[in-house]
Coordinates of C-alpha atoms in Angstrom, one line a residue:
X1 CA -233.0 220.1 -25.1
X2 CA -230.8 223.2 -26.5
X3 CA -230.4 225.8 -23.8
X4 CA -229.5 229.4 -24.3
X5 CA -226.5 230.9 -22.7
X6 CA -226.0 234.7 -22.8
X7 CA -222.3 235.6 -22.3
X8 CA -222.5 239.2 -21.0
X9 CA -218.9 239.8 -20.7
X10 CA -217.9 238.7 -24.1
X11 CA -221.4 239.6 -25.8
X12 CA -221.9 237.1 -27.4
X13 CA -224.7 234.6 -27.0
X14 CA -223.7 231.0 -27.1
X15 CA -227.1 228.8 -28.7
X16 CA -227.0 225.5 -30.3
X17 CA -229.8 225.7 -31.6
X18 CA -229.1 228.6 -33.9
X19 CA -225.8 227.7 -34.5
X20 CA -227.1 224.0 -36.3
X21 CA -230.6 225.6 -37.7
X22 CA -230.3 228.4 -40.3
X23 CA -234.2 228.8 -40.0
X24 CA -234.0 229.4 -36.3
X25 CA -231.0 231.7 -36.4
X26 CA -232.7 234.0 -39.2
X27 CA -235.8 234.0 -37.1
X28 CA -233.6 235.5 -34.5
X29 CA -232.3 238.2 -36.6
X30 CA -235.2 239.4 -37.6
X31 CA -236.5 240.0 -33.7
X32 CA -233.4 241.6 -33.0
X33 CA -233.6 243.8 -35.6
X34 CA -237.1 244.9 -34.0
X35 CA -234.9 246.2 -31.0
X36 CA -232.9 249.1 -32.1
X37 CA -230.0 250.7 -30.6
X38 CA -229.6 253.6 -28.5
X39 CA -228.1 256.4 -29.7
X40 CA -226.3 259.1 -27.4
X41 CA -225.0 262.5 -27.7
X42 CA -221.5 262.3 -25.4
X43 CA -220.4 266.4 -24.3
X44 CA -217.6 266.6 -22.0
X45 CA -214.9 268.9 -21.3
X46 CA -211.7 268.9 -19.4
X47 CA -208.4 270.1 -18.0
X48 CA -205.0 269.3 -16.9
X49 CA -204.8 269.2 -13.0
X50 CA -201.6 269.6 -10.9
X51 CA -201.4 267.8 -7.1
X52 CA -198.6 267.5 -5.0
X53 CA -198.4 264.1 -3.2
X54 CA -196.8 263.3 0.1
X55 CA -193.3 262.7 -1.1
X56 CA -193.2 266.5 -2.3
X57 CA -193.5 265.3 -6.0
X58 CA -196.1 266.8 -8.5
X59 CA -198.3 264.9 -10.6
X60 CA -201.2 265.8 -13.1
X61 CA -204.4 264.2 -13.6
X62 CA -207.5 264.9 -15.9
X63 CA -210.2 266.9 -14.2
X64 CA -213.4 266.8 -15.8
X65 CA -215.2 270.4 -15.5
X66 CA -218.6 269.1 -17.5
X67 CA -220.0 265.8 -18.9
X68 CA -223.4 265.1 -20.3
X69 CA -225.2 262.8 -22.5
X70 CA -228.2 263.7 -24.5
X71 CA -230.3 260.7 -26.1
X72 CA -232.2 262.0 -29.5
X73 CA -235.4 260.4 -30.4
X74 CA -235.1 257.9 -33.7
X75 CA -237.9 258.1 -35.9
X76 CA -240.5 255.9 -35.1
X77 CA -242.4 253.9 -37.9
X78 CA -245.3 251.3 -37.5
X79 CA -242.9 248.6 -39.9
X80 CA -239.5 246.6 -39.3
X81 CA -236.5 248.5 -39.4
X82 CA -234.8 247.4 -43.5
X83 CA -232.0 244.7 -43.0
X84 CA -229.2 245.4 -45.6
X85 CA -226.4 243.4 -46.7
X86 CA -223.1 244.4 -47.6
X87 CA -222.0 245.1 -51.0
X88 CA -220.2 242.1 -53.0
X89 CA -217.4 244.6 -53.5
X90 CA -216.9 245.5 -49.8
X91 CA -214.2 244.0 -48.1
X92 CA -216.0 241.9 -44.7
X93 CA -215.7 239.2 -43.1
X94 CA -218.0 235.8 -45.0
X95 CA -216.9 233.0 -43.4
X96 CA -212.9 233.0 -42.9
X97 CA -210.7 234.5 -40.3
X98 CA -210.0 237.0 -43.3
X99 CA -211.8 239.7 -45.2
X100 CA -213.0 238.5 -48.4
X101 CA -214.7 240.4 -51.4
X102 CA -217.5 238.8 -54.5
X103 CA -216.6 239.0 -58.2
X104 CA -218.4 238.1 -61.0
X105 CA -218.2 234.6 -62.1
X106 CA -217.0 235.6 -65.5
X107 CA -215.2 233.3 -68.3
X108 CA -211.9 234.0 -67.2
X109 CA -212.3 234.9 -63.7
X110 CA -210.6 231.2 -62.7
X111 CA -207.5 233.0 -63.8
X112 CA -207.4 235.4 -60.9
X113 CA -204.5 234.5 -59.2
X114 CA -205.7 235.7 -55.8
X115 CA -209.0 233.0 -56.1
X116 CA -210.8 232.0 -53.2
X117 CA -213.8 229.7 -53.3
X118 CA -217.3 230.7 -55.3
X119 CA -219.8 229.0 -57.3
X120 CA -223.0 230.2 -59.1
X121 CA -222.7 233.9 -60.3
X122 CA -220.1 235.1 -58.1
X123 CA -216.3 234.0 -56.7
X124 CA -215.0 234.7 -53.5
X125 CA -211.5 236.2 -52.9
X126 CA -209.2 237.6 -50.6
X127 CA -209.4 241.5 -50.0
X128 CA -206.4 243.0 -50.9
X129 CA -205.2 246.0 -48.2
X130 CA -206.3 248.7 -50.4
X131 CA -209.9 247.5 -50.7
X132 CA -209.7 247.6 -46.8
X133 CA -209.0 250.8 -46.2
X134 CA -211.3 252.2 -49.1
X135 CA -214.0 249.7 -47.3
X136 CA -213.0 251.5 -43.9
X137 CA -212.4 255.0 -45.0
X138 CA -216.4 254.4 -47.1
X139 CA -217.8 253.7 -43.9
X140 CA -216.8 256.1 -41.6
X141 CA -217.5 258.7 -44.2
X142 CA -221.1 257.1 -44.3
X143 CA -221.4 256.8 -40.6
X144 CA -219.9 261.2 -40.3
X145 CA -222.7 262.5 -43.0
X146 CA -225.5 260.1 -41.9
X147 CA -226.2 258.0 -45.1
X148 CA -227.7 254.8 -45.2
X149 CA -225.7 252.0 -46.3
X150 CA -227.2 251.6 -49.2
X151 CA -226.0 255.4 -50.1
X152 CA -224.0 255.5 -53.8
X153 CA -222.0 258.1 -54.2
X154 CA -221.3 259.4 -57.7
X155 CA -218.2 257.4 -59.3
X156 CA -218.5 254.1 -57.2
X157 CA -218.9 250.9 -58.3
X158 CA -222.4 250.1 -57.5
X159 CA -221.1 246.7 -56.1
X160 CA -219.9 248.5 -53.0
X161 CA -223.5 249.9 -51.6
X162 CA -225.1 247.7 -49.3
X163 CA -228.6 245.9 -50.5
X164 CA -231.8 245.8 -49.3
X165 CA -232.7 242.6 -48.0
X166 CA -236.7 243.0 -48.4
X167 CA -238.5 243.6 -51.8
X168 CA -241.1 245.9 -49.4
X169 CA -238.3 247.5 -47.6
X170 CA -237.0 248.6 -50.8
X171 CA -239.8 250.0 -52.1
X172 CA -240.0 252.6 -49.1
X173 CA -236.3 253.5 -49.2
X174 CA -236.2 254.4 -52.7
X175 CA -235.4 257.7 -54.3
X176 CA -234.0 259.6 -51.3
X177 CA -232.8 263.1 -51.3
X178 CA -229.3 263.9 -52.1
X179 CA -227.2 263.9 -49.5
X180 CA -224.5 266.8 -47.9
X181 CA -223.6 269.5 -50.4
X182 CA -220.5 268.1 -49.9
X183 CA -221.2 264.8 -51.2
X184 CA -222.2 263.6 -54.6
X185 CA -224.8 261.2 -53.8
X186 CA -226.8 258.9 -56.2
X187 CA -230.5 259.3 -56.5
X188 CA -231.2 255.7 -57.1
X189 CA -233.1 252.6 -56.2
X190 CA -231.7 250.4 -53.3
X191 CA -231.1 247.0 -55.6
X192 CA -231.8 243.1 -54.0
X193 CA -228.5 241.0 -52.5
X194 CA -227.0 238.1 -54.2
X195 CA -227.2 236.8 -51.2
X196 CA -230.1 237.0 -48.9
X197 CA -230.3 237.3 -45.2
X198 CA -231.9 233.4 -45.2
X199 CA -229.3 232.4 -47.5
X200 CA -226.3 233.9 -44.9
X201 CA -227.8 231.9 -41.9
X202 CA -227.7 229.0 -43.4
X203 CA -224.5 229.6 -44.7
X204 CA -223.6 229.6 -41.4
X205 CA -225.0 227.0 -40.0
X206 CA -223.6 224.7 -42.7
X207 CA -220.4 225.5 -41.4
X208 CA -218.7 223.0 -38.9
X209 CA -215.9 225.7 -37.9
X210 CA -215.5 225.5 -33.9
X211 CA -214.9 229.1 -33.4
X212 CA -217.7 230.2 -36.2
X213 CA -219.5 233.8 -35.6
X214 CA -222.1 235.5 -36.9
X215 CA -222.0 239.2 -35.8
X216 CA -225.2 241.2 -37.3
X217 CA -224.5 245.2 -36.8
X218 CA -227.6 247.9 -36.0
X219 CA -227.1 251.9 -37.7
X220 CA -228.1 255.2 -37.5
X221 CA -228.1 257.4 -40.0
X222 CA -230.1 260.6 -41.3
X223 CA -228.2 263.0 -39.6
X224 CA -225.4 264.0 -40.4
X225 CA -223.3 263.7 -37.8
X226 CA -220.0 266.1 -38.5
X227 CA -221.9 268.7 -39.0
X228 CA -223.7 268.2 -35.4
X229 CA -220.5 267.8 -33.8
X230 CA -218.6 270.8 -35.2
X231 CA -221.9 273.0 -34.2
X232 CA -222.2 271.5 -30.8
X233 CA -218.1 271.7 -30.5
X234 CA -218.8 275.5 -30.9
X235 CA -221.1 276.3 -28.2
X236 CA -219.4 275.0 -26.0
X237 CA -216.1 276.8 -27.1
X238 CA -218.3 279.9 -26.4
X239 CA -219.6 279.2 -23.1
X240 CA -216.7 277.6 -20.9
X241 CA -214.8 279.7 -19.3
X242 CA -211.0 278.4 -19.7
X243 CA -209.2 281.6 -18.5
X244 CA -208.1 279.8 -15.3
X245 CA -207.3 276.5 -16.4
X246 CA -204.4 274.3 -17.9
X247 CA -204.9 272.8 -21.4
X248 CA -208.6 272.6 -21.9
X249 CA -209.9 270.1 -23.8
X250 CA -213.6 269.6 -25.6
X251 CA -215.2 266.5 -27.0
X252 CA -218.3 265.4 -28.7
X253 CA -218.5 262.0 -29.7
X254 CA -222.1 259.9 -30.9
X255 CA -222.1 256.9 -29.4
X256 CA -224.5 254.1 -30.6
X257 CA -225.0 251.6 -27.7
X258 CA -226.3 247.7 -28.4
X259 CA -225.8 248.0 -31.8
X260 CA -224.3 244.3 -32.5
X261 CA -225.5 241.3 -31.9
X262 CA -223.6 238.0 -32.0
X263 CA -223.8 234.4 -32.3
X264 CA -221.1 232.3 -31.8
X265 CA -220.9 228.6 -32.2
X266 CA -221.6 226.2 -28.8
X267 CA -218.6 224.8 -28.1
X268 CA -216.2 224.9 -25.3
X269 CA -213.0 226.5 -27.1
X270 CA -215.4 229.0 -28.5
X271 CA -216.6 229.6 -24.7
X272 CA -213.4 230.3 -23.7
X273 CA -212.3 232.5 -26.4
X274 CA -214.8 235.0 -25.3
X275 CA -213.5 235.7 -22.2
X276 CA -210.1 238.0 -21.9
X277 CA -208.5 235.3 -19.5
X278 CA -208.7 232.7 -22.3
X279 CA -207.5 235.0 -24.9
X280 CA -204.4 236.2 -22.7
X281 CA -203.7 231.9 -21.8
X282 CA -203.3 231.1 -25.7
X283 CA -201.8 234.2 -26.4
X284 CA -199.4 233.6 -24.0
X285 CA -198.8 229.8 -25.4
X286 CA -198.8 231.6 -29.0
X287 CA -201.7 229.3 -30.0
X288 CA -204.8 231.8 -30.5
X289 CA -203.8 232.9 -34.0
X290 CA -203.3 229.4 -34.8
X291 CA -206.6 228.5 -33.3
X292 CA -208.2 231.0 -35.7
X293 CA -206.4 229.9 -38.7
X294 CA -207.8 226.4 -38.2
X295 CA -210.8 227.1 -37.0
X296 CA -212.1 230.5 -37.1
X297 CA -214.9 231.7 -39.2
X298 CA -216.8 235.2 -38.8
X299 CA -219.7 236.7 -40.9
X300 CA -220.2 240.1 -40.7
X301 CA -222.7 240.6 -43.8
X302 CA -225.6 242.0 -42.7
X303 CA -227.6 244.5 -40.1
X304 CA -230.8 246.5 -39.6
X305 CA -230.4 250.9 -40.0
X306 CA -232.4 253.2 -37.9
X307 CA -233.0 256.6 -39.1
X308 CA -233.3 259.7 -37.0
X309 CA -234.5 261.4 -40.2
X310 CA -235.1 260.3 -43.4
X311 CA -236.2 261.7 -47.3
X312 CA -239.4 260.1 -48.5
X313 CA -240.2 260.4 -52.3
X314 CA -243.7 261.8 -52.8
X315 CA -245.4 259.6 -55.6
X316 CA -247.2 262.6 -56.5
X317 CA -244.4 264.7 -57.5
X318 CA -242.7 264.9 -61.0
X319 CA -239.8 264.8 -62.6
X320 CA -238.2 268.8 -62.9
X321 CA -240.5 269.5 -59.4
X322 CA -238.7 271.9 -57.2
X323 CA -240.5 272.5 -54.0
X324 CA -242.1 275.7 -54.6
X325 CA -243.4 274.5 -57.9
X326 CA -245.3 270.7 -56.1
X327 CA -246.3 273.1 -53.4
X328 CA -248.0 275.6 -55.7
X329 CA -249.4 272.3 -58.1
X330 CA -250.8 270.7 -54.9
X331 CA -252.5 273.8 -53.9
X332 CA -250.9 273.2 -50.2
X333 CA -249.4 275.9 -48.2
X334 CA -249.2 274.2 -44.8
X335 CA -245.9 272.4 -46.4
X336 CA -242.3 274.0 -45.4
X337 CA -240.1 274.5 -48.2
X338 CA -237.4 273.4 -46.3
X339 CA -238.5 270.4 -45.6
X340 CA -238.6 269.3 -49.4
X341 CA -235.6 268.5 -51.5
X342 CA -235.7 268.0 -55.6
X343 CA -234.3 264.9 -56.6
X344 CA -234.2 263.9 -60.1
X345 CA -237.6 261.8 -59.9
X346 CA -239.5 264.7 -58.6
X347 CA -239.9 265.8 -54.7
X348 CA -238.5 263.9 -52.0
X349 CA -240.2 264.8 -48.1
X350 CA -238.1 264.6 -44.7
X351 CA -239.9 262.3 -42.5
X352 CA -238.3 263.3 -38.8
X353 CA -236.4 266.3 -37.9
X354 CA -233.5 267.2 -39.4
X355 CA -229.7 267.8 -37.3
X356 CA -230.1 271.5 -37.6
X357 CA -233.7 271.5 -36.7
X358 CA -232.5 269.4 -33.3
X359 CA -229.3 271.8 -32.5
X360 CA -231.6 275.0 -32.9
X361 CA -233.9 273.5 -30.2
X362 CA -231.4 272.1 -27.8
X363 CA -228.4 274.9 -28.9
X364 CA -229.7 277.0 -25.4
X365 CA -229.8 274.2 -23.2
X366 CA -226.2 272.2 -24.4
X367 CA -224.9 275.9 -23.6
X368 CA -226.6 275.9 -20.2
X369 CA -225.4 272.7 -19.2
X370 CA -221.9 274.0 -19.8
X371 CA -222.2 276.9 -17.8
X372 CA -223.7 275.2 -14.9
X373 CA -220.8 272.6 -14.9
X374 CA -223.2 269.5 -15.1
X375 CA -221.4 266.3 -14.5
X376 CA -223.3 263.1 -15.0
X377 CA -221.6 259.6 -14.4
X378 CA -221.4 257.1 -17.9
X379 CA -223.6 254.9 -16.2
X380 CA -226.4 257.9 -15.8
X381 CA -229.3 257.6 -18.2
X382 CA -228.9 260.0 -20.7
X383 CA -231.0 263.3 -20.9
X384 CA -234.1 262.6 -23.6
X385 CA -233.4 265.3 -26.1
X386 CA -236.6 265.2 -28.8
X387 CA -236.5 267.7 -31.5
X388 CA -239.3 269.7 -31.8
X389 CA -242.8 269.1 -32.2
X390 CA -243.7 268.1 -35.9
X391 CA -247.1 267.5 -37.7
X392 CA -246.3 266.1 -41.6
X393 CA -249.5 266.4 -44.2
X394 CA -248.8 262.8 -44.2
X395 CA -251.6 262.5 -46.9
X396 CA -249.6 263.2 -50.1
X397 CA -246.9 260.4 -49.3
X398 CA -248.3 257.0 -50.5
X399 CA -246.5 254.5 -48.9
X400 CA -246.2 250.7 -50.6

């Protein structure tokens, strides 16, 4: 009988069952994805402090003159979140203790040099350290100006965006606005994987790797989130009152919370890999990079996004459509202008409320909390911050 065991200090969840049945484990994905994370606001500001102790020495701590947490609402839909998969050209984890990237399976591609394994259409390699950090530097830029992962912006290699796992799913996410002024961003059609979802599970499960994972990540995006912080950065800058303190410090950070979920493979070294006392033991023998050499294998190829706000395309619109011109075609006033954006196949509509609409809502209240010094513990639920109230003539957006 296969048991499940949750490890809550590693967070991981140990399962022998999905670790041997690729069916099972994808089953179990696609639940999770039905959960999605939380996503938190973080505000806190403070100073340098200076005690004396008993011995007649000084010593400074961090005093911490405000700290709250604000929890905006994601948008809620009636259908599963879209699982993505990473791009063939992003450099991730796919089954070895190193980050790998897909090429095409061209003629001469069995000259590469740097050759890992492949078969079929495409051949698996070892990332070199530049497509690291342009992988790392892509996806915190993605994560700051709240694209999805599936965002292309102008100039990339369309191997780097993230597909859409679901021919339904990608049907709904096509044709979004553009993104940031800031940002060229590509008005085009989310494309399918190589490599499906199904495909990665079993992929995994094949494997016979002792110390295997398979870590599936949860997003946000829609807002965009540098923006936010910068504006939320300035209120408070405006309503603290520093005069009579030592080095003041603010910070504003977004904090997503259960966003990953992990499988790892039932065995005992495994077991003990995922808690910091085994880690420090075979560190301490030099054997855990070793261990992971041999028989370490992670896949991190593939999560669910969660929008706080997203651009829906309106099949009614048409090419060369600017938002006063679908407005006046449609004979509808009731729409806001601002809450349309051109995009090269017509009109695009924001489903949600947008990061400035939220700030301009909550702007009095962040600057309140500051004032009156609120201080809330990290374990406190967070303050529910919805934007405000929003009715959208849902009637001229034809979903799939």
């Amino acid at each position: 009988m296969s048991v499940d065991r949750q490890d809550a200090k590693g967070g991981g969840m140990f399962d022998a069952r999905r670790d041997k049945r690729g069916e099972a484990l994808y089953r179990f994905l696609l639940e999770q994805a039905a959960t999605p994370p939380t996503f938190r606001i973080k505000c806190q500001g403070t100073h340098e402090d200076t005690a004396s102790n008993p011995d007649g020495s000084s010593s400074t701590r961090t005093a911490v003159d405000f700290r709250f947490y604000l929890q905006p609402r994601l948008l809620h839909e009636d259908v599963p979140p879209p699982i993505f998969i990473v791009g063939d050209r992003s450099a991730t984890f796919r089954g070895r203790s190193v980050k790998e990237i897909e090429i095409a399976a061209t003629a001469d591609y069995r000259k590469d040099p740097e050759r890992g394994e492949g078969s079929g259409t495409t051949w698996r390699r070892k990332a070199s350290k530049p497509e690291r950090a342009a992988t790392a530097e892509r996806d915190k830029l993605l994560t700051e100006r709240g694209l999805p992962p599936w965002a292309l912006m102008t100039g990339e290699n369309p191997r780097v965006q993230a597909c859409i796992d679901s021919e339904e799913s990608r049907r709904r996410h096509q044709a979004t606005a553009p993104g940031p002024p800031s940002l060229q961003f590509e008005d085009n059609s989310p494309s399918a994987p190589t490599k499906s979802l199904h495909q990665w599970a079993d992929d995994y499960c094949k494997s016979t790797k002792s110390l295997k994972e398979f870590k599936f990540h949860k997003v946000i995006y829609g807002w965009d989130l540098e923006n936010l912080r910068r504006k939320i950065h300035r209120t408070l800058e405006e309503n603290w009152d520093t005069k009579d303190i030592w080095r003041p410090e603010i910070t504003v950070t977004f904090e997503v919370l259960e966003a990953d979920v992990s499988i790892r493979s039932d065995s005992w070294l495994s077991w003990m890999l995922a808690r910091t006392w085994g880690k420090i033991l075979l560190c301490i023998l030099l054997l855990y990079p070793l261990l992971l050499w041999l028989f370490g294998g992670e896949w991190r190829v593939a999560g669910s996004a969660y929008s706080l706000a997203r651009w829906v395309h309106l099949e009614d619109s048409i090419p060369g459509d600017d938002a006063e011109t679908y407005c006046h075609r449609m004979n509808d006033v009731s729409i806001h202008h601002s809450d349309l954006k051109s995009t090269p196949r017509g009109v695009s509509m924001l489903m949600g409320v947008s990061e400035e609409a939220w700030f301009r809502e909550w702007e009095g209240r962040i600057a309140g909390y500051c004032r009156s010094g609120v201080n809330m513990p990290a374990s406190a639920a967070a303050i529910d911050a919805p934007g405000p109230s929003k009715v959208s003539p849902t009637y001229v957006i034809q979903q799939p």
